[in-house]
Coordinates of C-alpha atoms in Angstrom, one line a residue:
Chain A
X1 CA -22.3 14.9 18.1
X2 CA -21.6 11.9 15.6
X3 CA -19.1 13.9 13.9
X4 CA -17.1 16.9 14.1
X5 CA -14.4 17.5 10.9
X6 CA -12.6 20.4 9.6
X7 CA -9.4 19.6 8.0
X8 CA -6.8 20.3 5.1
X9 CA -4.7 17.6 3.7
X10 CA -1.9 18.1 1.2
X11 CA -2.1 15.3 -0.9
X12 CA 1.3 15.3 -3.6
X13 CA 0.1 18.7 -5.3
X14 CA -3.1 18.4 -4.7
X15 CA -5.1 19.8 -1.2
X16 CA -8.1 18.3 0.0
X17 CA -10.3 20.7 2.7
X18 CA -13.5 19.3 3.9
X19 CA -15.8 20.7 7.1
X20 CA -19.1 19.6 8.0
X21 CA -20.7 18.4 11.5
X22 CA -23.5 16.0 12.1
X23 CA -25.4 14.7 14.5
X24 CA -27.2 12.3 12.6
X25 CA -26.8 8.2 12.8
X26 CA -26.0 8.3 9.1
X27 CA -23.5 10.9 7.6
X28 CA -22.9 10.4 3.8
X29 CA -20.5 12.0 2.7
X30 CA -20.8 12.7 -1.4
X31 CA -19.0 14.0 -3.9
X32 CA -17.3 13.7 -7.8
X33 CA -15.0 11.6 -8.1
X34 CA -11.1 12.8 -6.9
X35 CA -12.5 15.1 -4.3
X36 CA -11.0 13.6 -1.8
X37 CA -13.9 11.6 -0.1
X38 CA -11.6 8.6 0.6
X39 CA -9.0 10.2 2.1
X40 CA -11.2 12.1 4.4
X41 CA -12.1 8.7 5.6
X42 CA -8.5 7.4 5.7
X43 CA -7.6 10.4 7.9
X44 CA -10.7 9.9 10.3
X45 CA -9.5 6.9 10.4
X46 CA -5.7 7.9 11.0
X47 CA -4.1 6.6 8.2
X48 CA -3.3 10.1 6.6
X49 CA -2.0 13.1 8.8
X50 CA -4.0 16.1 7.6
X51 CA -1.8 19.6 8.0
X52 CA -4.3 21.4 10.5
X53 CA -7.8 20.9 11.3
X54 CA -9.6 18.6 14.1
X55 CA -11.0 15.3 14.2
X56 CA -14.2 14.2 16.3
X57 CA -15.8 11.1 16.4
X58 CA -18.6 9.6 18.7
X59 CA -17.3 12.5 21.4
X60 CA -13.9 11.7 20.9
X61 CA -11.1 13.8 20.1
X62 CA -9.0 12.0 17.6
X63 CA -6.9 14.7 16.1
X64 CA -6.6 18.7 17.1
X65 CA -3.9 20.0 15.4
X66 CA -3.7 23.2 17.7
X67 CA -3.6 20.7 20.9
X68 CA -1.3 18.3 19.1
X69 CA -3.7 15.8 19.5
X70 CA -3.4 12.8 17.0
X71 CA -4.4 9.5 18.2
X72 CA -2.5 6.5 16.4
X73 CA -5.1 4.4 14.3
X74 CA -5.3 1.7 16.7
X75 CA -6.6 4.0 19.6
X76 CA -9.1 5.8 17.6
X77 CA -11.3 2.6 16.9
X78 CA -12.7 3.1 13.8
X79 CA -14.8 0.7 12.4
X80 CA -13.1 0.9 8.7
X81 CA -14.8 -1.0 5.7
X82 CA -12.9 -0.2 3.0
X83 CA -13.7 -0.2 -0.3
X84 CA -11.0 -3.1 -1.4
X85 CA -12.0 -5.1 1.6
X86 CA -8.7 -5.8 2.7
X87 CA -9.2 -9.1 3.9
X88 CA -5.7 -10.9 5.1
X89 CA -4.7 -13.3 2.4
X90 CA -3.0 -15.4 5.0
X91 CA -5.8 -16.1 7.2
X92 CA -9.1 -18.0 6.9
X93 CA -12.2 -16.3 7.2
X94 CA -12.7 -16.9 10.9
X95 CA -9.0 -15.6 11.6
X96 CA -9.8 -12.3 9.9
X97 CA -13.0 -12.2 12.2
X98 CA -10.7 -12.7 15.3
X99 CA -8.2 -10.3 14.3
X100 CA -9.9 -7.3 15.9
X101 CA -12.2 -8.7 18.1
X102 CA -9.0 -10.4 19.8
X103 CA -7.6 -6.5 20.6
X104 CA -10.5 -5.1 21.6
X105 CA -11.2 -4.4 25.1
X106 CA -14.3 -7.3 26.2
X107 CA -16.0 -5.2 28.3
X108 CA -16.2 -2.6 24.9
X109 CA -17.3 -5.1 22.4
X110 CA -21.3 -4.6 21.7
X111 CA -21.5 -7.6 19.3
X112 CA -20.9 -11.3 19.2
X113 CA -19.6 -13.2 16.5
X114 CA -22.8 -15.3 16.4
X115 CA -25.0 -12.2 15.8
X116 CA -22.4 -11.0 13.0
X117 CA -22.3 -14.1 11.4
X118 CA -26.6 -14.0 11.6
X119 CA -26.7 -10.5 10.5
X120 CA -24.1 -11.0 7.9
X121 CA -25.1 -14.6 6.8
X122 CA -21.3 -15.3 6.8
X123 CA -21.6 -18.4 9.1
X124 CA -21.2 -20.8 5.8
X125 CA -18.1 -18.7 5.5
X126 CA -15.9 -19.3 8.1
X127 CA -13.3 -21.8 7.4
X128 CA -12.7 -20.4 3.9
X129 CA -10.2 -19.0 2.1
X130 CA -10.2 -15.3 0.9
X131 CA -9.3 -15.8 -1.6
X132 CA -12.4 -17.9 -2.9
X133 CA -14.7 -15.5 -1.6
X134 CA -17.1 -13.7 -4.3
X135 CA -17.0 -9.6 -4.1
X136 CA -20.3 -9.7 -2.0
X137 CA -18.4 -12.2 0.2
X138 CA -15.8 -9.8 0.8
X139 CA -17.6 -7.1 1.4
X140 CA -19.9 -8.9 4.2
X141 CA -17.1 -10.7 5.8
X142 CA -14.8 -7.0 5.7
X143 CA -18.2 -5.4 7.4
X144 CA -18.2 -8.1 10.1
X145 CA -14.4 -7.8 10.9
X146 CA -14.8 -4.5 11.6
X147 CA -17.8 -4.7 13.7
X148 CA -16.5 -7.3 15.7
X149 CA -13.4 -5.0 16.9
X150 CA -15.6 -2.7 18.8
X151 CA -15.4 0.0 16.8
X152 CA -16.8 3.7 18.4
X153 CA -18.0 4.6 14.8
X154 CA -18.1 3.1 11.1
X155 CA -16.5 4.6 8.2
X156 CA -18.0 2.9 5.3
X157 CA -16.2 3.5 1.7
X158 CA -18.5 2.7 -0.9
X159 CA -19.6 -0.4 0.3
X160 CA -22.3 -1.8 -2.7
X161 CA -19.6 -0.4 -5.6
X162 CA -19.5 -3.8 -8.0
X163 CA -21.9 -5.3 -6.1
X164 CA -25.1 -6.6 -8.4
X165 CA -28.7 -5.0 -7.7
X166 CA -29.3 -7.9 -5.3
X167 CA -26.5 -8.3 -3.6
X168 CA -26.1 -4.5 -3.2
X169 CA -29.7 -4.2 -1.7
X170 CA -29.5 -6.9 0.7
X171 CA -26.0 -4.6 1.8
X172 CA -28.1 -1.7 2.3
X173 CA -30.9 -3.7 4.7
X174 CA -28.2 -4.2 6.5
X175 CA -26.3 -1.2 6.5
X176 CA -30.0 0.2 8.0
X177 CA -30.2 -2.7 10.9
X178 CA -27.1 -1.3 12.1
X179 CA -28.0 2.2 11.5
X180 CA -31.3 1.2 13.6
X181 CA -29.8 -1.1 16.0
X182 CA -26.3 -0.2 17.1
X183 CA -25.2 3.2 18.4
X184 CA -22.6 3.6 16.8
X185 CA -22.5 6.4 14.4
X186 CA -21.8 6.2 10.4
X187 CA -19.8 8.0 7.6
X188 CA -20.6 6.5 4.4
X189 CA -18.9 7.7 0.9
X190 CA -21.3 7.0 -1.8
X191 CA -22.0 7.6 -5.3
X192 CA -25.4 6.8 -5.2
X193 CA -28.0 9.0 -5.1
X194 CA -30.9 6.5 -4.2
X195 CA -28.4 5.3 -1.6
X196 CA -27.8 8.2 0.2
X197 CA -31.4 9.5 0.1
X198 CA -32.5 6.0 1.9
X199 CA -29.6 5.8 4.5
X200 CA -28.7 9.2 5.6
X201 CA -29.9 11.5 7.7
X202 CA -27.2 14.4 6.9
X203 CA -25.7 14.6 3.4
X204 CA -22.2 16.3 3.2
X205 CA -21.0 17.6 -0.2
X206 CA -17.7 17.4 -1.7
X207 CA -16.6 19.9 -4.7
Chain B
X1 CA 29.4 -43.9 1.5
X2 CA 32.5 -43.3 3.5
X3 CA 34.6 -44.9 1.2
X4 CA 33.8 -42.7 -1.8
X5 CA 35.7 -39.6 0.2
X6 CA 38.3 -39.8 3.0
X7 CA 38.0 -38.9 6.3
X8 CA 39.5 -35.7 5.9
X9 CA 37.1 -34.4 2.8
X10 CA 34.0 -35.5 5.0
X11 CA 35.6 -33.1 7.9
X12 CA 36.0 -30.3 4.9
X13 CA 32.4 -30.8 3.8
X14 CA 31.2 -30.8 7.5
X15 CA 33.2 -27.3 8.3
X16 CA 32.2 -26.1 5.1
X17 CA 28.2 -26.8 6.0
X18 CA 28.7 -25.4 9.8
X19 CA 30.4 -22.8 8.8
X20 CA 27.1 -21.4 6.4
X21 CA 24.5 -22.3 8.4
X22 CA 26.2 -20.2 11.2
X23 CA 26.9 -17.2 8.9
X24 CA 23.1 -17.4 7.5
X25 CA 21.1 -18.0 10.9
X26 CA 23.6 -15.4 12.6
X27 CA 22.4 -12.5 9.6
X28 CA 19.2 -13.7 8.7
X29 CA 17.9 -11.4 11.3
X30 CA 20.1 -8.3 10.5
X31 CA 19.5 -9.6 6.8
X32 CA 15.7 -9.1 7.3
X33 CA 15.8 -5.4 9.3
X34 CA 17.9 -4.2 6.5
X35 CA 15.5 -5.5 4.1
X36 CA 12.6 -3.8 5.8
X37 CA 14.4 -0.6 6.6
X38 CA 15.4 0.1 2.8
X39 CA 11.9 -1.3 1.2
X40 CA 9.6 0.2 3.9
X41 CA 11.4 3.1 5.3
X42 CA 12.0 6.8 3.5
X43 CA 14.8 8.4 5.7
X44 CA 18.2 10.3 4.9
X45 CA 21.5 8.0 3.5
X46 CA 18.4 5.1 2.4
X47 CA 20.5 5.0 -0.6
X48 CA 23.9 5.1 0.8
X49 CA 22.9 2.1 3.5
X50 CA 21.4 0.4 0.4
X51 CA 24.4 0.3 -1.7
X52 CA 26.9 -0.2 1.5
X53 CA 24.5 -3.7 1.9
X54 CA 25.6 -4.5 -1.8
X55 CA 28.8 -3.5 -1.8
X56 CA 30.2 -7.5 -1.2
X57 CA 28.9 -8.1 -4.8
X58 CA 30.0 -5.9 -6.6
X59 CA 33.4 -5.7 -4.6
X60 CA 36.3 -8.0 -5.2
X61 CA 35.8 -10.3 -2.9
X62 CA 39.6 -10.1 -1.8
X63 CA 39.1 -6.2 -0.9
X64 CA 36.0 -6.8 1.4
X65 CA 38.2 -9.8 2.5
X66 CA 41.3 -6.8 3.4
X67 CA 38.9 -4.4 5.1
X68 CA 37.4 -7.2 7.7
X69 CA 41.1 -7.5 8.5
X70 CA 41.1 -3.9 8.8
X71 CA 37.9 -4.3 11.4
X72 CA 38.4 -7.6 12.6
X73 CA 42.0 -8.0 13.2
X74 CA 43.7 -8.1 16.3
X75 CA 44.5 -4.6 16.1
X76 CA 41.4 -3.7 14.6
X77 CA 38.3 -1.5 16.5
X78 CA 36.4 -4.3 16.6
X79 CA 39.0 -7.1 16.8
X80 CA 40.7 -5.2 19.6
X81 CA 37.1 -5.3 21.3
X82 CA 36.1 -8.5 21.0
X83 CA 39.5 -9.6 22.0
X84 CA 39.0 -7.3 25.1
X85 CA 35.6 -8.1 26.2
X86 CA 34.8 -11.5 25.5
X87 CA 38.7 -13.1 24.5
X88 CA 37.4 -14.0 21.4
X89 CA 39.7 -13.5 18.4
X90 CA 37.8 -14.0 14.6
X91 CA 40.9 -13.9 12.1
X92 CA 41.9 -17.7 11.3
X93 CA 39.2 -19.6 13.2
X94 CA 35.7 -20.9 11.9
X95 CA 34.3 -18.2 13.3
X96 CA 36.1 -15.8 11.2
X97 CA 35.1 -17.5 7.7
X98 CA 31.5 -17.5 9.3
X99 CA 31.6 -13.9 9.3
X100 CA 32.9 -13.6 6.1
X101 CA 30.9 -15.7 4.1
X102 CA 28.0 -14.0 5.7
X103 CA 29.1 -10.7 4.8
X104 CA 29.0 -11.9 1.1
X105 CA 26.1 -13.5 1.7
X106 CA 24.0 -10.5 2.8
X107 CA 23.2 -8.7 -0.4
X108 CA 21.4 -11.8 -2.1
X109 CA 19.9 -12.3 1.5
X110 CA 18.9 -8.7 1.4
X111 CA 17.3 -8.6 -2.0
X112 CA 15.4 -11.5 -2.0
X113 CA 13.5 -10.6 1.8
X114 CA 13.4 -6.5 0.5
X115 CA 11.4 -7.8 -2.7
X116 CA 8.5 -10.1 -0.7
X117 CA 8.7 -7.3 1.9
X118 CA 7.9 -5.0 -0.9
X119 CA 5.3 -7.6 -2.0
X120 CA 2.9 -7.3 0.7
X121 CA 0.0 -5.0 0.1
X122 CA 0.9 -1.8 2.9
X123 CA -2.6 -1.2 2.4
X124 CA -3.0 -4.7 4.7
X125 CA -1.0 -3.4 7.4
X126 CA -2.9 -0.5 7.4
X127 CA -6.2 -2.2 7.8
X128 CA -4.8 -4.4 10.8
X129 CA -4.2 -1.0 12.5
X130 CA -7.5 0.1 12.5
X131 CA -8.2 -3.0 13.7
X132 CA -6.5 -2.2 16.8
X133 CA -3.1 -3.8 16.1
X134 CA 0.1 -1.6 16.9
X135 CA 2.8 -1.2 14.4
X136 CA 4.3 -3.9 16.3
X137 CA 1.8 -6.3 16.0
X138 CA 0.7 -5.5 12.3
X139 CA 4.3 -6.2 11.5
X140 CA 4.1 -9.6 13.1
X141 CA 0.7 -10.6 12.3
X142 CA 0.8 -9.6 8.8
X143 CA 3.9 -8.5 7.1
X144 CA 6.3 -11.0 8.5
X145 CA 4.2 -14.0 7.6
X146 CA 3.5 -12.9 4.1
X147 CA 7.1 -12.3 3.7
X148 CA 8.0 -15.5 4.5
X149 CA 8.7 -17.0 0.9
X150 CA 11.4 -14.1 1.0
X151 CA 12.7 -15.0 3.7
X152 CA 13.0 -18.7 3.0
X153 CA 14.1 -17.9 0.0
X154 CA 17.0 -15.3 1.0
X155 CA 18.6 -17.9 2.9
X156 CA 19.1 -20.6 1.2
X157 CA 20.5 -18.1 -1.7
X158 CA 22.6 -16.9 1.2
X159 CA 23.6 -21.2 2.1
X160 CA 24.8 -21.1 -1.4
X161 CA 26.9 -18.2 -1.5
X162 CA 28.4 -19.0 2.4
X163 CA 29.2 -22.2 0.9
X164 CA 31.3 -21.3 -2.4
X165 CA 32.7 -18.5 -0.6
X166 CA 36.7 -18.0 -1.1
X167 CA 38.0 -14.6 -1.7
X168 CA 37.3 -13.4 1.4
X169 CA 37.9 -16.0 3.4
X170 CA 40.8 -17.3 2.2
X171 CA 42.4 -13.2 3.3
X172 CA 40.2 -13.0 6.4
X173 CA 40.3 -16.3 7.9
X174 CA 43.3 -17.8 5.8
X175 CA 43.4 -21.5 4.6
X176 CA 43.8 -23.6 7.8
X177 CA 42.7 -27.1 7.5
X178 CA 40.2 -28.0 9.8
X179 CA 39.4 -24.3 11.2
X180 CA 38.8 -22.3 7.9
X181 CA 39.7 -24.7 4.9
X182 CA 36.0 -25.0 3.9
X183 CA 35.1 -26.6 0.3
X184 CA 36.7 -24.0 -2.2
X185 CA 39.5 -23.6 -0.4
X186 CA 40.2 -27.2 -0.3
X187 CA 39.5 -27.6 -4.4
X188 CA 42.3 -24.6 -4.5
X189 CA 44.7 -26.2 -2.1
X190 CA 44.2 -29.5 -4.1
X191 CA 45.1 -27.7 -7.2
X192 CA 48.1 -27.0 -5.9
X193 CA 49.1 -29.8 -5.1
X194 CA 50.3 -32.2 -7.9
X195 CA 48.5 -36.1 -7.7
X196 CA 45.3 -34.7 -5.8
X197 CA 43.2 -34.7 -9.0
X198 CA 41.2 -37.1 -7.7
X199 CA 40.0 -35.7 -4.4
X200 CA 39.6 -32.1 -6.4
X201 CA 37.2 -34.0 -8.5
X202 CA 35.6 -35.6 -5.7
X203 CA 35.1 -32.4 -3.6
X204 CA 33.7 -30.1 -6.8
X205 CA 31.0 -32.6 -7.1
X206 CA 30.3 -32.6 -4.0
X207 CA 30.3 -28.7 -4.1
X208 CA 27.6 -28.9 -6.8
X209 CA 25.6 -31.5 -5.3
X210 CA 25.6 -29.1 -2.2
X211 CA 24.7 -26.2 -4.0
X212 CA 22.3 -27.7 -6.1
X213 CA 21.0 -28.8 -3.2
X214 CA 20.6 -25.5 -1.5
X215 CA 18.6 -24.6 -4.8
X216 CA 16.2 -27.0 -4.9
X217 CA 15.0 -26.3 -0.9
X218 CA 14.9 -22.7 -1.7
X219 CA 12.7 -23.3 -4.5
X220 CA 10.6 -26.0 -2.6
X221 CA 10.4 -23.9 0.1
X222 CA 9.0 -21.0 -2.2
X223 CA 6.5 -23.0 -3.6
X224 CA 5.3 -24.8 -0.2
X225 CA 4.8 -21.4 1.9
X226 CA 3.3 -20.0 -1.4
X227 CA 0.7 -22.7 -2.1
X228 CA -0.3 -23.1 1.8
X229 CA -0.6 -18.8 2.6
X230 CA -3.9 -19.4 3.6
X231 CA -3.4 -22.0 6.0
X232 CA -1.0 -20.5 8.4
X233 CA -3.4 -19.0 10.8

């Protein structure tokens, strides 16, 4: 099972409840907008505590509110791309590579940063500064950060938004190749019809 | 150089400068958890802890000079303590207009590191968690390094409080030349006495030199950690 969600998240006055399982590579997760697809990702990911519900991802129990399970972000390994890239605005280009890869285990890492930097075409990239790097920049070095920290799954947040046609289809090659290539399996929040048809094998709807 | 002050207004500015960078490296680190309790953390009596942290400036200076005698004083809790555990007695030594210039000196410390603490993106800490890092780590990695301007800038604010500190001193400490006399105190005790217009003169512009001073690192020091962010890792 790739993924296994049913959860309810009070968000201010608002509640989010979303429940779907796949099994396929590449789970897009769709939706209007203010459904509540990003912080379904942010609490796979641990950021946000949903009320009840449980969590599975790549066979691992991340949160069971019934066995008071709720791993800490940093022990549930998500691979998290997130829509604002979050890049550290202190650290070059190659130090926001390290960051994860530095914490996670060796013997669990299933990349190197030389295939990254191929796959990514970020090797020109490295001893920049964030803040000089284009949106498509962002994105590609915010995608190889998080592969490099051995993530057990992906959780990708709308990764070609603002991106030109170009630039946003060279993102989806890619997005496949790792699809195709790693075992790891992926949640993607899209708007994108054409996107979602291309990459996913299970589509989850939002209302 | 020597000549232009006497022997005894070097010693004054000398105490004067040991005794604020002991009260500002001594709080910086209390300075800075306050700071990130009230701007990061939501729990019960925030506000209360965040007004007792200001209370030095908005107080007269005299009052929160009276209730470290309260504390402090021989016969105080902590006074008695000190005195107890480690012989060391505060009231009318150095160390006792350290503590009370750094008392003062906390709220502008405290602002200045809550409002770069507040400045960094929690959304950045966040992603450095899924990234593996604890909340430890994320704090060190990310939100103390980017706070840094604050921090750099909290203390030299703090320097240039500790140094024209009186009020407090003067009723914690007292007025004892070469223990506690530091450079205000000296300008007063000058003023009292008549034929010292000179040295009065002499040790205020030294007091604005010094101050001055303190500005201009903190606002280098602002600039320089601002303009090199990217090159600290």
């Amino acid at each position: 099972m790739s993924f296994e969600v049913r959860l309810g998240l009070q968000l201010g006055e608002a509640e989010v409840f979303a429940e779907f399982s796949s099994d396929a590579r590449l789970t897009a997760l769709v939706g209007p907008s203010g459904a509540g697809k990003t912080s379904v990702l942010n609490a796979i990911a641990g950021l946000l505590h949903p009320r009840e519900g449980r969590v599975v991802a790549a066979g691992q129990v991340l949160f069971d509110s019934a066995q008071r399970i709720d791993l800490a972000p940093e022990a549930r390994r998500a691979g998290y791309v997130f829509q604002d890239g979050r890049l550290f605005p202190h650290m070059s280009v190659r130090a926001n590579l390290a960051y994860g890869e530095r914490l996670a285990p060796a013997s669990e890492r299933w990349i190197t940063r030389d295939e990254v930097a191929g796959l990514l075409d970020i090797g020109d990239l490295l001893d920049r500064r964030t803040a000089n790097l284009s949106g498509g920049e962002v994105r590609r070095v915010a995608i190889a950060r998080a592969l490099l920290a051995a993530p057990r799954f992906l959780l990708l947040d709308e990764p070609t938004a603002s991106l030109d046609a170009a630039r946003a289809e060279a993102l989806l090659g890619l997005i496949e190749r790792i699809r195709d290539a790693m075992d790891v399996p992926i949640l993607l929040v899209s708007h994108s019809r054409a996107e979602v048809e291309r990459l996913a094998g299970q589509v989850v709807e939002m209302a | 150089m020597s000549g232009v002050l006497s022997a005894a207004e070097w010693a004054v500015i000398g105490l004067s400068l040991k005794v604020s960078l002991v009260a500002v490296l001594a709080s910086l680190p209390l300075a800075y958890a306050l700071a990130w309790l009230i701007a990061r953390r939501r729990f019960p009596g925030r506000m209360l802890l965040d007004a007792a942290v200001h209370l030095p400036l908005v107080l007269p200076p005299v009052v929160t000079g009276w209730l470290l005698l309260l504390a402090f004083g021989r016969n105080g809790p902590i006074g008695h303590w000190l005195q107890q555990a480690f012989g060391v007695s505060l009231v009318f030594t150095w160390l006792g207009a350290a503590l009370a210039a750094a008392v003062m000196a906390l709220p502008l410390m405290v602002r200045a590191m809550r409002l770069s603490i507040e400045a960094v993106d929690r959304k950045l800490v966040e992603a450095a968690r899924t990234l593996g890092a604890s909340p430890l780590r994320a704090f060190a990695t990310i939100t103390l390094p980017l706070s840094l301007p604050g921090i750099a800038a909290g203390a030299m604010l703090g320097f240039a409080r500790s140094l024209g500190e009186f009020g407090a001193t003067i009723t914690f400490a007292a007025n004892i030349e070469g223990q506690t006399r530091t450079l205000p105190l000296a300008i007063y005790t000058g003023l009292q006495v008549p034929g010292s217009e000179g040295a009065v003169a002499r040790l205020a512009i030294m007091a604005i030199v010094l101050s001055l001073g303190a500005l201009m690192v903190s606002e280098w020091l602002v600039r320089r950690s601002g303009g090199s962010r990217a090159h600290v890792l």
